[in-house]
Coordinates of C-alpha atoms in Angstrom, one line a residue:
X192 CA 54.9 72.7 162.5
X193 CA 57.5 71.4 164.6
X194 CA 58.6 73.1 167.9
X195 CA 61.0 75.5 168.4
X196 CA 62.3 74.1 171.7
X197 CA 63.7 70.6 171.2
X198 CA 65.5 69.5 174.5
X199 CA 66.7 66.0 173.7
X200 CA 68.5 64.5 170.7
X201 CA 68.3 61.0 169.8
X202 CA 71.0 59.9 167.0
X203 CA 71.8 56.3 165.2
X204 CA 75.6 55.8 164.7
X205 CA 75.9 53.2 161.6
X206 CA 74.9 54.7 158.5
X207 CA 73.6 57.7 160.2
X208 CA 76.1 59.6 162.3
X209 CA 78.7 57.9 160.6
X210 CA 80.1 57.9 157.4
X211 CA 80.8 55.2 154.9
X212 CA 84.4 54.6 156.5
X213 CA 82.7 54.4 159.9
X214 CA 83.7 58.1 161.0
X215 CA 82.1 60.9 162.5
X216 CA 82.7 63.8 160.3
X217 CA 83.9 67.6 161.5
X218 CA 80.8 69.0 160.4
X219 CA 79.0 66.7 162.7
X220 CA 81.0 67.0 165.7
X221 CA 80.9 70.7 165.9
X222 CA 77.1 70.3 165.4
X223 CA 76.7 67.8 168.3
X224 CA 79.0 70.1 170.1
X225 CA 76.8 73.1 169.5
X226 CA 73.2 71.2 170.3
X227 CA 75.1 70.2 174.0
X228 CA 75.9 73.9 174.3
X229 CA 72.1 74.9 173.6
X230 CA 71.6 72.6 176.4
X231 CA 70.1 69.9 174.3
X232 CA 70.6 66.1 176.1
X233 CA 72.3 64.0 173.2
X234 CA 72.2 60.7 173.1
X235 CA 73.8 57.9 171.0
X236 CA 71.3 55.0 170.0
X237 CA 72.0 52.0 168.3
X238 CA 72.5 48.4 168.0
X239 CA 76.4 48.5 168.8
X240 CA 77.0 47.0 172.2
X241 CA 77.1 49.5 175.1
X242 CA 81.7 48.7 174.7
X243 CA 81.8 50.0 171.1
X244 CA 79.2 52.6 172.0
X245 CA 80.5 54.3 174.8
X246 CA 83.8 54.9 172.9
X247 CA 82.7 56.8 170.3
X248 CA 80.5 58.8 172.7
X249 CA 83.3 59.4 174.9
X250 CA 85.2 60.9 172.2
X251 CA 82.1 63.0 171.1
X252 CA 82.1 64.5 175.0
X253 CA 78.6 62.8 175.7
X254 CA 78.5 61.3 179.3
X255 CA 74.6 60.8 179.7
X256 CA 72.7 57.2 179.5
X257 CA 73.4 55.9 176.1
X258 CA 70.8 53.4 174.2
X259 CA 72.5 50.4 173.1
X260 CA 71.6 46.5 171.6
X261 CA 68.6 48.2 170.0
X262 CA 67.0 49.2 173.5
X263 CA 68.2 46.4 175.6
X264 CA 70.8 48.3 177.4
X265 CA 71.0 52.0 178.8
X266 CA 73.8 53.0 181.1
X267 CA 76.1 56.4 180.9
X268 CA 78.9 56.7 178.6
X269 CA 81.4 56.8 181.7
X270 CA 80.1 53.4 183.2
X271 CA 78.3 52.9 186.5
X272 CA 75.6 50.5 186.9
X273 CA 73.5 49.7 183.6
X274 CA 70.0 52.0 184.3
X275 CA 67.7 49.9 181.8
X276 CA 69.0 46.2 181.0
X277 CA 66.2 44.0 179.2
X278 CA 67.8 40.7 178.5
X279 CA 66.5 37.5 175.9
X280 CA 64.6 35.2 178.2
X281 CA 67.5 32.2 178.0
X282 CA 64.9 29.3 176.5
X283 CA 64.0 31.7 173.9
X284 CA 67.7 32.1 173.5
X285 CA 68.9 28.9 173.3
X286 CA 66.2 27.7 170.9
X287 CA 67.1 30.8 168.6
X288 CA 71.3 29.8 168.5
X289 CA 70.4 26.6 168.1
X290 CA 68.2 27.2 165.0
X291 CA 70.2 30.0 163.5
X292 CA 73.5 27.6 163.8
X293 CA 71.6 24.5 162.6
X294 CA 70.7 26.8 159.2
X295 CA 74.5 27.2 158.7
X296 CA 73.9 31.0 160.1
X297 CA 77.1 33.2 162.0
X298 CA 75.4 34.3 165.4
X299 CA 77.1 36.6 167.9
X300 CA 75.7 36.1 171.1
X301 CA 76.4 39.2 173.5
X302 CA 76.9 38.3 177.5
X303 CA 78.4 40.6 179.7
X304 CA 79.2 43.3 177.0
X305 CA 81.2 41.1 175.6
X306 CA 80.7 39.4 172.3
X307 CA 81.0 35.1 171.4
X308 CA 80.7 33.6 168.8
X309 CA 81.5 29.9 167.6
X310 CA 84.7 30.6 165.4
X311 CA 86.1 33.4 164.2
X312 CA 85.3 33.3 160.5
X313 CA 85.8 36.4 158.1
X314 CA 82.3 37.3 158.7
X315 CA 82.8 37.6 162.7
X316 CA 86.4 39.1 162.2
X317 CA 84.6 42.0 160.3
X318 CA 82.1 42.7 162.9
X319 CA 84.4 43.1 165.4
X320 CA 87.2 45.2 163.8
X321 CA 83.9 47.7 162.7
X322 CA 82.6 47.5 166.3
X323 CA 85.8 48.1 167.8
X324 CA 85.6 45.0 170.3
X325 CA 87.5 41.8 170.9
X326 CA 85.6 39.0 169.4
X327 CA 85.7 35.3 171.7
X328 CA 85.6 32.1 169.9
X329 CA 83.9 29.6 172.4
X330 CA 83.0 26.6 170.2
X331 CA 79.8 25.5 171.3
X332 CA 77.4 29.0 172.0
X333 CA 74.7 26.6 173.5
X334 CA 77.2 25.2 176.0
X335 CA 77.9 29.3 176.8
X336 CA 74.2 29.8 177.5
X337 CA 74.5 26.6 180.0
X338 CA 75.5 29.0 182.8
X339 CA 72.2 30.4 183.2
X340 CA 72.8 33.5 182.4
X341 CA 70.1 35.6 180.1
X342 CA 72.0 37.5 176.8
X343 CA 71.5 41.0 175.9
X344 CA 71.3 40.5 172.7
X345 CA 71.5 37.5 169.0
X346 CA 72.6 38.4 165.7
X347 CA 72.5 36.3 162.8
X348 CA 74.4 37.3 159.8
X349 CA 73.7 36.6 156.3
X350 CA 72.4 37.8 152.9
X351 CA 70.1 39.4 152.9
X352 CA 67.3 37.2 151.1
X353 CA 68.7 34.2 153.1
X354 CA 67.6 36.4 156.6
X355 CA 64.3 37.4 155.3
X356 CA 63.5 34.1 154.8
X357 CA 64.4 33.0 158.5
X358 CA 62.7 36.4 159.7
X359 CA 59.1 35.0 158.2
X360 CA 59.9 31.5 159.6
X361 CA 60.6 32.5 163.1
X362 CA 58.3 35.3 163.9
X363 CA 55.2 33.2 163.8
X364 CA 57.2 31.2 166.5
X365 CA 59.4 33.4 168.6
X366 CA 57.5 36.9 168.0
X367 CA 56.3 36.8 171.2
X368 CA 59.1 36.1 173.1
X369 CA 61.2 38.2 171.6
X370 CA 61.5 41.4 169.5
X371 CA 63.0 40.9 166.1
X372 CA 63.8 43.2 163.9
X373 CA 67.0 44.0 160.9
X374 CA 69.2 46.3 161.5
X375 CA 70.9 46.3 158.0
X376 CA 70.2 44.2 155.5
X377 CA 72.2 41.0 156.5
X378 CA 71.6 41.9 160.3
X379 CA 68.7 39.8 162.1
X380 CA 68.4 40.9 165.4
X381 CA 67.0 39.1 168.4
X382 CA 66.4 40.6 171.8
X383 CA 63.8 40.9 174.6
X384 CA 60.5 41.9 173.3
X385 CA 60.8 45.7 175.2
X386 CA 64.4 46.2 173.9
X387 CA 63.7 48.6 171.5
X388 CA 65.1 52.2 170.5
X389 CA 61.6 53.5 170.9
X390 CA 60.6 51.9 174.2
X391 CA 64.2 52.7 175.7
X392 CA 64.1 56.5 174.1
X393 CA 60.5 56.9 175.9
X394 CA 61.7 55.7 179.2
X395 CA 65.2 58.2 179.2
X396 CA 62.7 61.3 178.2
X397 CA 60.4 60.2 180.9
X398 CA 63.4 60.0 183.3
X399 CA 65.1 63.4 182.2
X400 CA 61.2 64.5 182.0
X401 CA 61.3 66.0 178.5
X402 CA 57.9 65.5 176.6
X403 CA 58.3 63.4 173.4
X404 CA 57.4 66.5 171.0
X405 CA 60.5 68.0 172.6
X406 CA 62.3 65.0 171.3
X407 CA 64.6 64.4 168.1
X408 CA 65.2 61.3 166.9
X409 CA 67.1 60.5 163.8
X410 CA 68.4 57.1 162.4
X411 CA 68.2 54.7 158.9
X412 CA 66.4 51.8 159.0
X413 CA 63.9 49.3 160.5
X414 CA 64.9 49.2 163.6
X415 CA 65.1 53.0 163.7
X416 CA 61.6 53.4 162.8
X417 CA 59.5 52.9 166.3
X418 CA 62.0 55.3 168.2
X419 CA 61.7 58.0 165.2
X420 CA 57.9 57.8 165.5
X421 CA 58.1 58.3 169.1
X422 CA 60.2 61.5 168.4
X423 CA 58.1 64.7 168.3
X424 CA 60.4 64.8 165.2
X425 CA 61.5 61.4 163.6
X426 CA 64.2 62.2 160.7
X427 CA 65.0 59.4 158.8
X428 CA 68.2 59.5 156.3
X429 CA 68.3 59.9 153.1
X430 CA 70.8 57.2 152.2
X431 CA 67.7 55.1 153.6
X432 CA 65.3 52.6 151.7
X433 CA 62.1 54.0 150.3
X434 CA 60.1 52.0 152.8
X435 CA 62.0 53.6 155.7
X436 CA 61.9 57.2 154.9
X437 CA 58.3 57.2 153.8
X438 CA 57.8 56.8 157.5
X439 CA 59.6 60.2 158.8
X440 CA 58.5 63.4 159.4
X441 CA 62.2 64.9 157.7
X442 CA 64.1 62.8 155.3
X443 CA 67.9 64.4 156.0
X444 CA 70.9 64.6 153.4
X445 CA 72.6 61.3 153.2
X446 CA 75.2 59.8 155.8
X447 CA 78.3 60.7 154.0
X448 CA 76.9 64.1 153.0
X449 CA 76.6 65.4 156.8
X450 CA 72.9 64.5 157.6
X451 CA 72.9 64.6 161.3
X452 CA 74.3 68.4 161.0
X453 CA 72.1 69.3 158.4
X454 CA 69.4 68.5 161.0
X455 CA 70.7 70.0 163.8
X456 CA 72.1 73.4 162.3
X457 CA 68.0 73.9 160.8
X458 CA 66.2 72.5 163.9
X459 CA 67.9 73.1 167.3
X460 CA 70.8 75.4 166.2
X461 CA 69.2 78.0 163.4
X462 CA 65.3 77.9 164.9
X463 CA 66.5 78.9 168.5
X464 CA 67.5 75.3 169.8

């Protein structure tokens, strides 16, 4: 069975912490609230830039290293200097915006925490009103890589079929430059090839020195799924595809039915935290 003693939470935000209308519940807060109180280290990770991150964790009270753009960036929720930044090696990431654009994809490209893209089309509007961030038309993406200057993070948007059919065509080509991996359906992801959730969850345990059966991680979907199996206990949600939850050790309630609590109140809170 699982320990009794788990001493560092690891939690998703989109489809996982929050609800359908992109909120964190009551239920959830005063769980998150309790866990901290145990003296359980909780941590946001997701694929939101560090910008819409750090908001929602500041209004949760969390001020400890937060894992954003999948893995690619890890800094604390009140700033200070970025403790883990793994960046898309900048030929890779020219050669992916200029394939992604030339299949008629939208890309974000995310430099400096701060998110371009070449118009501002419904699709790109959407993303940044959900993210909570300023979204800046620059035209030409390829001429905003000209500066030299390695992204965090690419995202292509699409349907879904449309994306799985770029995903098989460009990981025989780029797998190996970069990790790639779909965040929701019509979400294609593209950063450096150790910007993960997993790899950046192992290296904050390792820093606050927390063995990973001591760790909790809970979260959705694919890119979820190396950082729950990390976890000493990977919880996957129940609002999740088959394929996804088949690989937890805990399938939780659904997103909109208080998940998140419903794992904390039975595994930190009710089996002595």
């Amino acid at each position: 069975m699982w320990p009794l003693h788990y001493r560092l939470l690891a939690v998703d935000l989109d489809d996982t912490l929050l609800d359908s209308a992109f909120r964190v519940s009551p239920r959830n807060r005063e769980a998150l609230r309790g866990a901290r109180e145990r003296g359980v280290i909780v941590t946001l990770a997701t694929g939101r830039m560090y910008a819409s991150a750090a908001r929602i964790a500041r209004e949760l009270g969390i001020d400890v290293p937060l894992i954003t753009y999948q893995g690619a960036l890890v800094r604390k929720a009140s700033g200070g200097p970025a403790l883990l930044h793994r960046t898309v090696p900048l030929d890779a990431a020219r050669a992916l915006v200029g394939a992604l654009r030339a299949g008629g994809l939208h890309v974000n490209v995310y430099l400096r925490d701060r998110l371009y893209m070449a118009e501002l089309t419904p699709v790109g509007a959407r993303y940044a009103a959900i993210s909570g961030v300023e979204a800046h038309p620059v035209g030409d993406l390829l001429a905003l890589l000209e500066g030299g200057e390695e992204p965090t993070k690419v995202l292509a948007i699409a349907e879904e079929e449309v994306l799985d059919g770029v995903m098989a065509e460009m990981l025989p080509v780029y797998g190996s430059a970069v990790h790639i991996t779909k965040s929701k359906p019509h979400f294609l992801e593209f950063s450096h090839p150790r910007a993960t959730k997993g790899a950046a969850l192992a290296w904050l345990a390792e820093r606050y020195g927390v063995p990973r059966e001591a760790v909790v991680a809970v979260g959705d979907s694919y890119n979820d799924l190396d950082m729950v199996e990390f976890a000493g206990l990977g919880v996957i949600m129940g609002n999740a595809r088959a394929e996804v939850k088949e690989r937890a050790d805990f399938v939780a309630p659904p997103n909109d039915r208080d998940g998140v609590a419903e794992v904390i109140e039975r595994f930190i809170l009710e089996e002595g935290g």
